[in-house]
Tab-separated table of C-alpha atoms in Angstrom:
chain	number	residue	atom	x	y	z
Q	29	UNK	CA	-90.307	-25.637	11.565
Q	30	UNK	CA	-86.976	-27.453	13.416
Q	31	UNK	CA	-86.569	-25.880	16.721
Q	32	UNK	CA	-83.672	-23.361	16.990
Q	33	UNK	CA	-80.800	-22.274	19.445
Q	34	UNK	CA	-80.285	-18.625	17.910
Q	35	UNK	CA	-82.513	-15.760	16.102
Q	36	UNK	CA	-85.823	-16.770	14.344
Q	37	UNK	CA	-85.765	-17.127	10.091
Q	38	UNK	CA	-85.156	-13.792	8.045
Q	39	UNK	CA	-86.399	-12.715	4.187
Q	40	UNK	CA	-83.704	-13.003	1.551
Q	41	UNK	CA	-83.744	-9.372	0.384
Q	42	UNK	CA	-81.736	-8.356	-2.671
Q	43	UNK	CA	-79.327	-10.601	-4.863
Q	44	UNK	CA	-78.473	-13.983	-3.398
Q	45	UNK	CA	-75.472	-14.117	-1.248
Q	46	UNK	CA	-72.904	-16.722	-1.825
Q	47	UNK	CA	-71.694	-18.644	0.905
Q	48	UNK	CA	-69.156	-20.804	2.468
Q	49	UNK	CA	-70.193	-23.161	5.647
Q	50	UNK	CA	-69.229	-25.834	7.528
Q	51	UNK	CA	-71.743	-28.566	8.683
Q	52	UNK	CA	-71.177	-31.040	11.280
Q	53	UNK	CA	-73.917	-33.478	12.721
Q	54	UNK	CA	-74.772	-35.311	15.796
Q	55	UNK	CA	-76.881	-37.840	17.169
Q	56	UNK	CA	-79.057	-36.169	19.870
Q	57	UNK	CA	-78.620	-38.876	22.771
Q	58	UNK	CA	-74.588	-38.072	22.154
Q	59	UNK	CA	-73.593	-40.680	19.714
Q	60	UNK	CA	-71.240	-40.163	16.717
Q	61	UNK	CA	-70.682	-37.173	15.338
Q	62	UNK	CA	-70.171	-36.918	11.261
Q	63	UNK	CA	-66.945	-35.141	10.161
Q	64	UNK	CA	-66.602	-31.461	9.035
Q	65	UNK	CA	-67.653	-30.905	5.948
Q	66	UNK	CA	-67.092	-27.418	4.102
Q	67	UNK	CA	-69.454	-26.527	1.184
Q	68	UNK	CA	-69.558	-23.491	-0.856
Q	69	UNK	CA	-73.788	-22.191	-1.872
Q	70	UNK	CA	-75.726	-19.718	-3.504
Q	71	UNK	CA	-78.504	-19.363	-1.449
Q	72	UNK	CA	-81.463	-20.378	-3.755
Q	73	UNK	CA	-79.579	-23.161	-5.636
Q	74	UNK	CA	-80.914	-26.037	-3.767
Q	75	UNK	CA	-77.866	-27.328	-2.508
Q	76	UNK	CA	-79.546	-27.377	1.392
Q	77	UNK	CA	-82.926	-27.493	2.659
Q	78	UNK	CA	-84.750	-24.214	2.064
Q	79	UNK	CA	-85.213	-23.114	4.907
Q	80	UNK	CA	-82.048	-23.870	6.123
Q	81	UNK	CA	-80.642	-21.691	3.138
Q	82	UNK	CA	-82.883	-18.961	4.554
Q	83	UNK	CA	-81.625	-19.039	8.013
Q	84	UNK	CA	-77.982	-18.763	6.664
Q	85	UNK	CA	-78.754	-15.660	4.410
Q	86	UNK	CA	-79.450	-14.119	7.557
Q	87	UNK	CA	-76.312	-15.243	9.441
Q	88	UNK	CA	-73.240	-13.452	9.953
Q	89	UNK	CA	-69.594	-14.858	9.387
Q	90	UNK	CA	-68.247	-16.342	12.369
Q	91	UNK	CA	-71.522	-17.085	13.592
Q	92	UNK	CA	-72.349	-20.604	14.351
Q	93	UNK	CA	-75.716	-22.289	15.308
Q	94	UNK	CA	-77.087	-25.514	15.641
Q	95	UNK	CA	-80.895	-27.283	15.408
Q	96	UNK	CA	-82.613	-30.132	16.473
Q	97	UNK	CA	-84.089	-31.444	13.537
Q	98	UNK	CA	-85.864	-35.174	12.330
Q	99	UNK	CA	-85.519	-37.303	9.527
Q	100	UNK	CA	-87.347	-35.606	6.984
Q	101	UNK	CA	-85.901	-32.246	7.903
Q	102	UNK	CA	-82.371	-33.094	7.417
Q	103	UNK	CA	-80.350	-31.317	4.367
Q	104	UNK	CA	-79.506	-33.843	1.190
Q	105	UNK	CA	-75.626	-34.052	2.517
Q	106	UNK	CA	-76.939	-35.746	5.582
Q	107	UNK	CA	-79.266	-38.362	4.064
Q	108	UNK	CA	-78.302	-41.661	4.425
Q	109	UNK	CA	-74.802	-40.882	6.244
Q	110	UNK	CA	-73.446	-44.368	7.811
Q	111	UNK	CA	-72.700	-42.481	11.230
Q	112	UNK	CA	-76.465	-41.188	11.943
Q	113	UNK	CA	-79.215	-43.501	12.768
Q	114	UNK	CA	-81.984	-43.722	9.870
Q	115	UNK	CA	-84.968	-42.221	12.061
Q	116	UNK	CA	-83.577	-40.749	14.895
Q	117	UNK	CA	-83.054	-36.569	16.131
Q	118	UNK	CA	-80.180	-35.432	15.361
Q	119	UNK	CA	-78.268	-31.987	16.276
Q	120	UNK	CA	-76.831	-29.885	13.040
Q	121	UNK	CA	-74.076	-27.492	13.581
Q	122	UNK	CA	-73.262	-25.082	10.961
Q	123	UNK	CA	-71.132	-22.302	10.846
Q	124	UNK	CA	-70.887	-19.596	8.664
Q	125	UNK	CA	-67.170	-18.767	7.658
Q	126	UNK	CA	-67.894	-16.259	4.623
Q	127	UNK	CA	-70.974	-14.467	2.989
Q	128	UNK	CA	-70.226	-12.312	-0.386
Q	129	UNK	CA	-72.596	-11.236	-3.116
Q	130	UNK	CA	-71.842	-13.188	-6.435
Q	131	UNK	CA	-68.756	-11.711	-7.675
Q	132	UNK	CA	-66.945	-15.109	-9.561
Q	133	UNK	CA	-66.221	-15.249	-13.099
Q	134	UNK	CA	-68.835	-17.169	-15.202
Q	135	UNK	CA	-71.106	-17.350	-17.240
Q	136	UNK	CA	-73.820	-18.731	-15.292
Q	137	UNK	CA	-76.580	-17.011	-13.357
Q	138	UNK	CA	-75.884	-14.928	-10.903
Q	139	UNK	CA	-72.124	-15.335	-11.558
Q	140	UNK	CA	-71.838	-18.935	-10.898
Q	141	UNK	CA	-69.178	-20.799	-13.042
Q	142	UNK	CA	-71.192	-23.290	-16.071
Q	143	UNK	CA	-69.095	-26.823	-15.251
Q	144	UNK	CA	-70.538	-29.967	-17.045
Q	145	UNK	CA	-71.084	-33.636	-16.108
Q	146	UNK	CA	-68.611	-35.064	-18.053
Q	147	UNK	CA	-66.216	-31.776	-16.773
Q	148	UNK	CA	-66.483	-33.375	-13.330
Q	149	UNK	CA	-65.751	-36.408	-14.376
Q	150	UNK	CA	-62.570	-35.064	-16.095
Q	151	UNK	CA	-61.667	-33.156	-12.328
Q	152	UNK	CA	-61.602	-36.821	-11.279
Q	153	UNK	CA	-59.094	-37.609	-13.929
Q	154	UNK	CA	-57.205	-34.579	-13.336
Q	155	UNK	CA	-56.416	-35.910	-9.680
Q	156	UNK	CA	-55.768	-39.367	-10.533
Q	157	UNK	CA	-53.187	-38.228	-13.143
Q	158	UNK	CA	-51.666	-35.956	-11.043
Q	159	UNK	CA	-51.143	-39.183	-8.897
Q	160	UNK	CA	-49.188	-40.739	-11.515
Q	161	UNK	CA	-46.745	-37.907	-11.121
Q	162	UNK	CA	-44.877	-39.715	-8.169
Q	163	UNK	CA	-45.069	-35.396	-6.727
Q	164	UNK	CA	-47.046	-34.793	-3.428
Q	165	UNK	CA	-46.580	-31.101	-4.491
Q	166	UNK	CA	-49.005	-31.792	-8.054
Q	167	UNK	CA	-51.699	-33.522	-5.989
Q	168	UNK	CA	-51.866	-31.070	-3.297
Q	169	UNK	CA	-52.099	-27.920	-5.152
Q	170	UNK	CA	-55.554	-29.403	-6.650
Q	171	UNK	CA	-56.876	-29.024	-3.153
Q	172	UNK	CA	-58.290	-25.630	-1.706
Q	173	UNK	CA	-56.533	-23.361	0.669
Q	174	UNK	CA	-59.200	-24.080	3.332
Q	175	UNK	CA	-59.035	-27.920	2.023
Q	176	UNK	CA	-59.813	-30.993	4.358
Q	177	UNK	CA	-58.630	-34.208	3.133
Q	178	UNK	CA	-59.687	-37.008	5.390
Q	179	UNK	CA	-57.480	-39.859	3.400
Q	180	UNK	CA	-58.241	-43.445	2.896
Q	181	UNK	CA	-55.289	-45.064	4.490
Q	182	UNK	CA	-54.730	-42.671	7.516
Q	183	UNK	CA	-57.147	-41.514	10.422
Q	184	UNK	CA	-55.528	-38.328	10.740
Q	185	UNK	CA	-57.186	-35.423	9.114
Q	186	UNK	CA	-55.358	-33.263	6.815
Q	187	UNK	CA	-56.321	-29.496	6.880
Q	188	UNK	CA	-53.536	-27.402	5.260
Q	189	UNK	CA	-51.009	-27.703	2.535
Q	190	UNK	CA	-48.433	-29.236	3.977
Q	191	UNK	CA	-50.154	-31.889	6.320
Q	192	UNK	CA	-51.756	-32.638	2.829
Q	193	UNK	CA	-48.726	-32.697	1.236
Q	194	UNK	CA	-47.096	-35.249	4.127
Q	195	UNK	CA	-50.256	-37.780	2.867
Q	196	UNK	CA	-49.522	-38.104	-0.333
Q	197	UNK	CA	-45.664	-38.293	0.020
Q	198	UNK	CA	-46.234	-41.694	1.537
Q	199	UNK	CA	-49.508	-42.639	-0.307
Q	200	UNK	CA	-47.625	-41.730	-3.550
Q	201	UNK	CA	-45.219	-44.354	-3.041
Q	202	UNK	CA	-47.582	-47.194	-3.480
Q	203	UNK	CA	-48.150	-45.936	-6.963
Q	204	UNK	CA	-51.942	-45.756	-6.945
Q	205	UNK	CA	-53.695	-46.033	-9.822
Q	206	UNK	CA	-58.105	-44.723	-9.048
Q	207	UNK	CA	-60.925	-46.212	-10.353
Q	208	UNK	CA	-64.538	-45.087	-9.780
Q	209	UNK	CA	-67.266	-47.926	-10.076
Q	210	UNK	CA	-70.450	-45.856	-8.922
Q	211	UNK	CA	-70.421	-42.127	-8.765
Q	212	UNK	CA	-73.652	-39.589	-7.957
Q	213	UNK	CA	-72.905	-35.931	-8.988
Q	214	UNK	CA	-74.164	-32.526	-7.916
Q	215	UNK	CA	-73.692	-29.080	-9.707
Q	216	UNK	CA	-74.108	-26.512	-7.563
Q	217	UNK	CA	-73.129	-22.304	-7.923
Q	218	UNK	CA	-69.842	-22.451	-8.073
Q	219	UNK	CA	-69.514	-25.573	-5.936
Q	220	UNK	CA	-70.077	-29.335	-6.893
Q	221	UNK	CA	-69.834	-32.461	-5.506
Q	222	UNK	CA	-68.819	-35.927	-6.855
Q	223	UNK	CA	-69.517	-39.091	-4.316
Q	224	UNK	CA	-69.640	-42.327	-4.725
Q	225	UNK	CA	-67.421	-45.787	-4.593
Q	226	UNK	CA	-63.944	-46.360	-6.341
Q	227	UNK	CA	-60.676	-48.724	-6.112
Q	228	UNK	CA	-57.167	-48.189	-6.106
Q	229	UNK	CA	-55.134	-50.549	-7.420
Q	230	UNK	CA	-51.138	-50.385	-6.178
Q	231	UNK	CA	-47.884	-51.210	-7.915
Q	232	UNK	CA	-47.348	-54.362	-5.428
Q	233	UNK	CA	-50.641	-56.136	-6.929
Q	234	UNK	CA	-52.994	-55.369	-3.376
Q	235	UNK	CA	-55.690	-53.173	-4.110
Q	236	UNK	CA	-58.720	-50.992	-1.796
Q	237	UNK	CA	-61.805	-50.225	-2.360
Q	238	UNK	CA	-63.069	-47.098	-0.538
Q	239	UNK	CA	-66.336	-44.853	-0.514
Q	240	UNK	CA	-65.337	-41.423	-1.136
Q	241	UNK	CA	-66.732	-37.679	-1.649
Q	242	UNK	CA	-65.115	-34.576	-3.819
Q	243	UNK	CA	-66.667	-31.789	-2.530
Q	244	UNK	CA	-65.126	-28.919	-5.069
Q	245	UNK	CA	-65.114	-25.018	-5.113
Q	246	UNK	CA	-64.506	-22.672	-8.025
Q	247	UNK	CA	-61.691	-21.080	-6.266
Q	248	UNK	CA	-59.328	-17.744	-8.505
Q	249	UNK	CA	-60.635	-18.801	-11.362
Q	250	UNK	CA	-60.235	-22.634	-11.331
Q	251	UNK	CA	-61.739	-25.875	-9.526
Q	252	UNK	CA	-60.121	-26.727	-6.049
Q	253	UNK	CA	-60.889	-29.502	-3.675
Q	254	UNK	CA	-62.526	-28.338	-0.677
Q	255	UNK	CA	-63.338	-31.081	1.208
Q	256	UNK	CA	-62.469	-34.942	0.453
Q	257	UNK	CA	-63.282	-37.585	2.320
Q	258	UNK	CA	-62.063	-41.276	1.628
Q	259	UNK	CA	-63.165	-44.623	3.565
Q	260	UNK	CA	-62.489	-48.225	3.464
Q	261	UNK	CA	-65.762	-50.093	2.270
Q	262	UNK	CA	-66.491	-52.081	5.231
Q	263	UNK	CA	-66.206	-56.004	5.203
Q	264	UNK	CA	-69.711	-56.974	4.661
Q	265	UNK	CA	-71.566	-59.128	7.125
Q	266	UNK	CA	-72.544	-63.192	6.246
């Protein structure tokens, strides 16, 4: 069992909560951190560790802990991230910002909202159109109201409307055109995630190819970005 700063595990008793948290990593002997990444669970879906799931069924909102955990104890969103080192300890924050029994529209079990593969690959499509649009206004109002963008050609992260809004005013004016080459995809209750590599090709001829991840929500009734994250592919080494 990972060691814990905090209260011991608790039973999941009644109908599983649904819950939005944000997870941050660190090395242990204070190297890089990973950015903030906000995800939206059922507990019981399988979207985290168990018994990480467990430990946040018991949390309150506002409350934020942290363990010291290996390898092979680390959640699926952490495996394989380019800031952590492959077999080292690492220290995971999370915080939980809001716990509610399944209310959502959908037709799903225990409320969650029935989205297919080839949906999220439309959501993708939706974006990249709404790109084409030449209005930072479209593109932002697919985005959460908690979003995060943290944007391929800027190293300032973008947590509101408008900040997200200032992005894509300039991005916008290159006229980028997306397209994904490898993509991985995970349905969750009422949150999904699409990550993977793409390119953007610009009206001037130049082009960038970036890793990126789509985390999404299911958010009054629709699918918002929550958290997006875009990077340069690194020059690879001779």
């Amino acid at each position: 069992m990972p060691s814990s700063q905090g209260q011991g595990p608790s039973a999941v008793a009644g109908a599983a909560p649904v819950l939005t948290v944000a997870v941050r990593a660190a090395e242990l002997r204070g190297g890089r951190r990973t950015e903030r990444q906000l995800l939206s669970l059922a507990v019981g879906q399988g979207v985290l560790s168990p018994w990480l799931e467990r430990e946040l069924a018991s949390m309150k909102p506002g409350t934020l802990r942290r363990w010291r955990l290996g390898p092979r104890e680390r959640p699926p969103i952490l495996a394989g991230h380019p800031w952590l080192s492959r077999n080292g300890l690492i220290w995971l924050e999370v915080e939980v910002l809001e716990a509610r029994q399944p209310s959502l529209p959908g037709q799903g079990p225990s409320g969650c909202a029935l989205i297919s593969q080839s949906d999220v690959q439309m959501l993708f499509e939706r974006w990249n159109k709404a790109l084409q649009s030449d209005d930072p206004e479209q593109v932002a109002r697919l985005y959460s109201r908690d979003a995060v963008l943290l944007p391929t050609l800027s190293d300032e992260p973008r947590t509101d409307h408008d900040s997200i809004v200032n992005y894509f005013s300039h991005f916008l004016e290159k006229r980028p055109h997306g397209e994904i080459s490898q993509r991985e995809i995970l349905i969750g209750c009422n949150m999904l995630q699409d990550a993977g590599l793409y390119t953007f090709r610009f009206a001037d001829g130049s082009s960038a190819e970036a890793r990126y991840s789509f985390i999404y929500v299911f958010e009054d009734g629709e699918w918002k970005i929550s958290h997006h994250h875009s990077s340069l592919q690194p020059e690879s080494a001779d």
